[in-house]
Tab-separated table of C-alpha atoms and ligand atoms in Angstrom:
chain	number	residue	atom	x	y	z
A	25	UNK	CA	-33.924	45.360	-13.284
A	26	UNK	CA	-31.130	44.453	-11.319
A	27	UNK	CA	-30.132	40.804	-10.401
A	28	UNK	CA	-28.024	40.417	-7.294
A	29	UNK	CA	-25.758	37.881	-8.002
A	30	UNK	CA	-23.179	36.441	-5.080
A	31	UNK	CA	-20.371	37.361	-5.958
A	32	UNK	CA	-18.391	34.449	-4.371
A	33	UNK	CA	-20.387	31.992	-5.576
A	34	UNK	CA	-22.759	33.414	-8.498
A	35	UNK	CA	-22.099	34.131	-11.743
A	36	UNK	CA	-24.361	34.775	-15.053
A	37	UNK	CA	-25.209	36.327	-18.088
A	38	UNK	CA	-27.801	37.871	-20.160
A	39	UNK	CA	-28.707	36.946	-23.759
A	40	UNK	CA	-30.426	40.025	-25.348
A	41	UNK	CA	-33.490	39.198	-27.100
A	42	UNK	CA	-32.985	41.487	-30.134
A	43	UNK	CA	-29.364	41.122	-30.658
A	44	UNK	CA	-28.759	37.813	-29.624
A	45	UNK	CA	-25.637	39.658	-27.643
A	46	UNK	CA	-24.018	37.737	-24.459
A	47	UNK	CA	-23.481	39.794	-21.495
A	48	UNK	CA	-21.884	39.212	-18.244
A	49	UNK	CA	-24.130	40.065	-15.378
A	50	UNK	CA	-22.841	43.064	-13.458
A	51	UNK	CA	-25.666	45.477	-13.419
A	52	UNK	CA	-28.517	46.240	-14.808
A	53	UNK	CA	-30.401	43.721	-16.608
A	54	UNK	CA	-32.985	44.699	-19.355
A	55	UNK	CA	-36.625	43.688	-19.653
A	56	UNK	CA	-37.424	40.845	-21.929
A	57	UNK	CA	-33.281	39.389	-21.216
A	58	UNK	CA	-32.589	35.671	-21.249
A	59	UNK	CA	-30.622	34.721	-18.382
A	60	UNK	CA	-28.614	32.111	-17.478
A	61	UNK	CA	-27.198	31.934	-13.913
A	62	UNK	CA	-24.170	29.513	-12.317
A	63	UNK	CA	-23.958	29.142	-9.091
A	64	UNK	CA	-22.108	26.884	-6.539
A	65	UNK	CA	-22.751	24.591	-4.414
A	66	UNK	CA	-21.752	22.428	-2.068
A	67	UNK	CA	-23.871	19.109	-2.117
A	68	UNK	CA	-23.158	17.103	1.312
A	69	UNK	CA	-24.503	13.828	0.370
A	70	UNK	CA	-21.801	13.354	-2.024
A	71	UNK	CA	-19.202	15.384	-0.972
A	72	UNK	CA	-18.464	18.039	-3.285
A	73	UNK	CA	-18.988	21.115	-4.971
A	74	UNK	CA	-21.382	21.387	-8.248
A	75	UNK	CA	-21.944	24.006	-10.715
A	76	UNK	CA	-25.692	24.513	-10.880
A	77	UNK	CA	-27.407	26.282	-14.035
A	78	UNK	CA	-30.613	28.608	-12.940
A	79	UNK	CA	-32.425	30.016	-16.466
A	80	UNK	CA	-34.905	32.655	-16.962
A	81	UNK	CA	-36.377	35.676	-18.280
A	82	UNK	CA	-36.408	39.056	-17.103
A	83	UNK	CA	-40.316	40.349	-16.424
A	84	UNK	CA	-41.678	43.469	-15.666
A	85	UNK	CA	-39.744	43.943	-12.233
A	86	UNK	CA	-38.818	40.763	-11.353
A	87	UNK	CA	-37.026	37.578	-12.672
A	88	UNK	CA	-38.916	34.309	-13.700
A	89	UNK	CA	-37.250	31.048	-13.393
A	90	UNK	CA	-37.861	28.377	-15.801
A	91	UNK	CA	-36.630	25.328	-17.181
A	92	UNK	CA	-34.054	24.951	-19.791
A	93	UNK	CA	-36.893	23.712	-22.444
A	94	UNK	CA	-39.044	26.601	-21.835
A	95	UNK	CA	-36.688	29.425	-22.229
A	96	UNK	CA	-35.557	27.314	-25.318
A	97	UNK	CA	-38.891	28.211	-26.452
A	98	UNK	CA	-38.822	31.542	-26.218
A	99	UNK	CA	-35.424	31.851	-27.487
A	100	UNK	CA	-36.889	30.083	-30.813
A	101	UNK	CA	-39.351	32.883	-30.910
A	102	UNK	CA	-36.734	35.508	-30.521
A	103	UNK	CA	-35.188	34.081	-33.575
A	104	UNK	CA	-37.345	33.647	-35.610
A	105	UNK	CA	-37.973	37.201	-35.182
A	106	UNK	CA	-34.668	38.242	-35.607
A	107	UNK	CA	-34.403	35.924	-38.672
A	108	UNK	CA	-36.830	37.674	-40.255
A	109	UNK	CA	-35.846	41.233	-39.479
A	110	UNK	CA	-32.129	40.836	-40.375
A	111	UNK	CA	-32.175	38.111	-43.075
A	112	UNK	CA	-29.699	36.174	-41.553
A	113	UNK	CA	-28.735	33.906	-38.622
A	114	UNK	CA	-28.044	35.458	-35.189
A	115	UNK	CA	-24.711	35.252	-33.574
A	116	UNK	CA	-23.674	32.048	-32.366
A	117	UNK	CA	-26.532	30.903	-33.782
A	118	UNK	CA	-26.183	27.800	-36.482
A	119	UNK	CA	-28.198	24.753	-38.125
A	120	UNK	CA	-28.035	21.594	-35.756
A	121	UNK	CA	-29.813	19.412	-38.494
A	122	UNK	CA	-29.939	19.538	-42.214
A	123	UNK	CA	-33.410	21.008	-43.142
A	124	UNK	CA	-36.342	19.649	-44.151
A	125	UNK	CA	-39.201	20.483	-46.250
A	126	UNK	CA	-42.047	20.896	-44.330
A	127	UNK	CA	-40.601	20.177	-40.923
A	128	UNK	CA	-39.387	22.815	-38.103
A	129	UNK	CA	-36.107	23.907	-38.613
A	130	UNK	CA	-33.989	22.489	-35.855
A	131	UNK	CA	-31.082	25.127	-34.811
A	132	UNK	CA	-28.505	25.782	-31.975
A	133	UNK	CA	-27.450	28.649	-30.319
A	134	UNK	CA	-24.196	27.771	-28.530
A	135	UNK	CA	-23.623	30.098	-25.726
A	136	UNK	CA	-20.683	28.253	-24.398
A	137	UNK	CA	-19.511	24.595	-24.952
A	138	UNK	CA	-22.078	24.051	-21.959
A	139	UNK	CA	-24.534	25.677	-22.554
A	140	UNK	CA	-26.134	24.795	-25.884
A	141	UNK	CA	-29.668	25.779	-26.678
A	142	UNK	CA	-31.501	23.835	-28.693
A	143	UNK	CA	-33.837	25.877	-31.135
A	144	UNK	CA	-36.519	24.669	-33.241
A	145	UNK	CA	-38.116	27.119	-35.493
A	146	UNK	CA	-42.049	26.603	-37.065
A	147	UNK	CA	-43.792	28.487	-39.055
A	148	UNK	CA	-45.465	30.141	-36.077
A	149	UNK	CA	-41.763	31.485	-35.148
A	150	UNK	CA	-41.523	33.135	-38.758
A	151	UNK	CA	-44.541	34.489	-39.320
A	152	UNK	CA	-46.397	31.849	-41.358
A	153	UNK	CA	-43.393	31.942	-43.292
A	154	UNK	CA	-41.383	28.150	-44.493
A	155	UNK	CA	-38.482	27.227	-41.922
A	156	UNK	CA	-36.511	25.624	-44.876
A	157	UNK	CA	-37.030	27.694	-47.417
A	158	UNK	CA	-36.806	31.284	-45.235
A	159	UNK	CA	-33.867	29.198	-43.761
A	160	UNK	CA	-32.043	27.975	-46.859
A	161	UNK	CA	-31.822	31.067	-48.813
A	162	UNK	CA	-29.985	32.458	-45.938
A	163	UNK	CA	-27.401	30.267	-45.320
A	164	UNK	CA	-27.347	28.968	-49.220
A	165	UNK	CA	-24.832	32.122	-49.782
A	166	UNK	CA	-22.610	31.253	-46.635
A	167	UNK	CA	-19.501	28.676	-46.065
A	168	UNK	CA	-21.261	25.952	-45.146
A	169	UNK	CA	-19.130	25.003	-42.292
A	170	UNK	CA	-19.480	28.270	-40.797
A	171	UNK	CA	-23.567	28.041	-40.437
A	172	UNK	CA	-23.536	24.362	-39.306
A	173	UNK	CA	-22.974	23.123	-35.627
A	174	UNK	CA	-20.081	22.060	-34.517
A	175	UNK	CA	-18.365	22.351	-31.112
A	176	UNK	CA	-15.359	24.569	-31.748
A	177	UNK	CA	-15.048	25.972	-28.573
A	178	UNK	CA	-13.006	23.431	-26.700
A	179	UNK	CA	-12.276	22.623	-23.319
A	180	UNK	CA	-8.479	23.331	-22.881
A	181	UNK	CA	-5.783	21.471	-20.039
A	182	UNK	CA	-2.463	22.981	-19.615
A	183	UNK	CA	-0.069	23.057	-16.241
A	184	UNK	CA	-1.026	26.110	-14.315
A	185	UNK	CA	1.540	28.943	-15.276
A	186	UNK	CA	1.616	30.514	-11.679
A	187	UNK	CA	-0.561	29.512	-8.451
A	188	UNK	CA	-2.822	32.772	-9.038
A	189	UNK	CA	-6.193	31.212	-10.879
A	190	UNK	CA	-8.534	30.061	-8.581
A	191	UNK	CA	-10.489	26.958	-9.267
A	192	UNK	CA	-14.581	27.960	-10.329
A	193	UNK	CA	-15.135	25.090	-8.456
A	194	UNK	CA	-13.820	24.658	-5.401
A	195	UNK	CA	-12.387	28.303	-5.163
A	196	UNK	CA	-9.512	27.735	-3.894
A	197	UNK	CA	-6.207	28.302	-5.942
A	198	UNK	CA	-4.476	26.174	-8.662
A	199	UNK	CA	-0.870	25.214	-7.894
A	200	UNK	CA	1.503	26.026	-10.349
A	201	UNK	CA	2.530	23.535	-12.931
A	202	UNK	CA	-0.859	21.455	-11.827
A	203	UNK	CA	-2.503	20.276	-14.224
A	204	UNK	CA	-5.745	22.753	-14.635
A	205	UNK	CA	-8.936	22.457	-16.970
A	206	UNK	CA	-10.497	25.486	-18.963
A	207	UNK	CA	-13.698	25.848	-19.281
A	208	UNK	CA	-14.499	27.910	-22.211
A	209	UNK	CA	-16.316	31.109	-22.000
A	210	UNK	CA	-17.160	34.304	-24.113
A	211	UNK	CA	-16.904	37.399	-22.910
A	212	UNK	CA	-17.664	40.305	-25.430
A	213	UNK	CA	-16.573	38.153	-28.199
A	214	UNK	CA	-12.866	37.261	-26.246
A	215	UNK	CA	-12.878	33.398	-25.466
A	216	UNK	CA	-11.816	33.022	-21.951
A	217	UNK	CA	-11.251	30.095	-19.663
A	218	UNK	CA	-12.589	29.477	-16.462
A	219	UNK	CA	-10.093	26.901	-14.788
A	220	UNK	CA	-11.099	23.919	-12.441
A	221	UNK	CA	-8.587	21.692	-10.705
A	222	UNK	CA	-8.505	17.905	-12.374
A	223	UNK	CA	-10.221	16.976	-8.927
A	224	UNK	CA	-13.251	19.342	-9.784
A	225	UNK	CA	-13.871	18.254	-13.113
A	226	UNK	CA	-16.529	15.564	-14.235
A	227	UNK	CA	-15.016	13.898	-16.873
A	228	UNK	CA	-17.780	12.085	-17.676
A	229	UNK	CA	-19.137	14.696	-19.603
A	230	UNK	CA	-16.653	15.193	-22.131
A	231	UNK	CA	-15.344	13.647	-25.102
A	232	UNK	CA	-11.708	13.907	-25.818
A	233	UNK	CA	-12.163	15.919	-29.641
A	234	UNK	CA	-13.580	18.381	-26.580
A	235	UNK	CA	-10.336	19.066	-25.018
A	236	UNK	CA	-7.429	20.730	-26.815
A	237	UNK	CA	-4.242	20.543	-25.178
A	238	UNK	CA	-3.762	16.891	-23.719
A	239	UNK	CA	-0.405	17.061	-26.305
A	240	UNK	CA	1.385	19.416	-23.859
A	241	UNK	CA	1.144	17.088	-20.898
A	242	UNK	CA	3.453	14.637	-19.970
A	243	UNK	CA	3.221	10.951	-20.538
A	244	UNK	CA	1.867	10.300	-16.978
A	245	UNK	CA	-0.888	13.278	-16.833
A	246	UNK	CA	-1.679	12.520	-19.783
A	247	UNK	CA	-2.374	9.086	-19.732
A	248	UNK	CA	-4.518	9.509	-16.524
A	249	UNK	CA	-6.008	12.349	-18.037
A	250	UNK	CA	-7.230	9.781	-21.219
A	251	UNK	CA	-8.038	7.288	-18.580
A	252	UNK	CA	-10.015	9.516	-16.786
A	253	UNK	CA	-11.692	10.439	-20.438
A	254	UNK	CA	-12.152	7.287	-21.520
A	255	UNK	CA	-14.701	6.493	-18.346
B	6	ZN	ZN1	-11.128	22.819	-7.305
């Protein structure tokens, strides 16, 4: 089916059920699709613009909204699915907590440094089969480091080479040699950046190991940038 996004003000993608595959909305989206939708808004009571997160499933002709647990839920069932028909972990997919015998298998998928799923595989999700053991043989042949979570895909600040990128907030253009924020995004495997102005950015929700690139400022941004960090 098709989802109309605003273009102005919209903006989403599709996880594919079988392939665990991110895709930009533009078109078509197929049945069965996890979707994840971001759209702006301006909130009057406090004055500014937020980035709202719509989920959902595609359904036989039309598009169900649900909460971020639910489609969580299904996207545990997807994996375990694909788990079992590939023998190995689906992209972007890795272990969140060392497994345990006899208890769910608690995974991530990491979409984008935002949007994390959490994923939590029973035996019902692998057809009777043992998370940990199913689980273990899988990743027991992999570098370690590459099946576990971590949050790679950083956050990255950097002075606005020209005055052309416009702000995913706000949407209206970054001066050049401002100080601009990248939010970190995947698009057909390429890591991209959507940039925000400083203004536009809630700080309180990151963690400086989240932000590469606070070295190239200068000692004033910089500072405020830690200060703003440090909140
Ligand atoms: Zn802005």
């Amino acid at each position: 089916m098709k989802i109309d996004l605003d273009s102005e003000n919209e903006w989403g993608h599709f996880i594919d059920p079988h392939s665990f595959q991110i895709v930009e909305i533009i078109d078509e989206v197929p049945l069965g699709s996890f979707v994840v939708i971001k759209e702006r808004e301006f909130i009057e009571d406090i004055d500014r613009t937020v980035i709202q997160t719509i989920y959902g499933i595609v359904e036989e002709k039309k598009f169900q909204p649900m909460n971020k647990r639910e489609l969580s839920k299904l996207m545990s069932k997807a994996c375990g699915k694909y788990i079992l028909d590939f023998n190995q972990l689906p992209p972007k997919v890795m272990v969140k907590k060392k497994l345990q015998i006899d208890k769910p298998a608690q995974l991530a998928f990491i979409m984008s440094n935002r949007d994390t799923f959490h994923l939590k595989l029973d035996k019902d999700d692998l057809d009777g089969g043992n998370p940990y053991e199913i689980i273990n043989s899988i990743i027991e042949n992999q570098d370690f480091k590459s099946t576990m979570y971590d949050r790679e895909e950083k956050w990255k600040i950097e002075y606005a080479k020209s005055s052309r990128s416009k702000c995913r907030t706000c949407s209206s253009n970054i001066e050049k040699d401002t100080v601009r924020l990248g939010e970190p995004h995947y698009f057909e495997e390429h890591l991209n950046y959507r940039w925000h102005h400083e203004d536009c950015v809630f700080f309180q929700r990151m963690d400086k190991e989240n932000i590469k690139g606070l070295d190239t400022l200068n000692d004033e941004d910089r500072k405020r940038i830690e200060e703003k960090l440090d909140v």
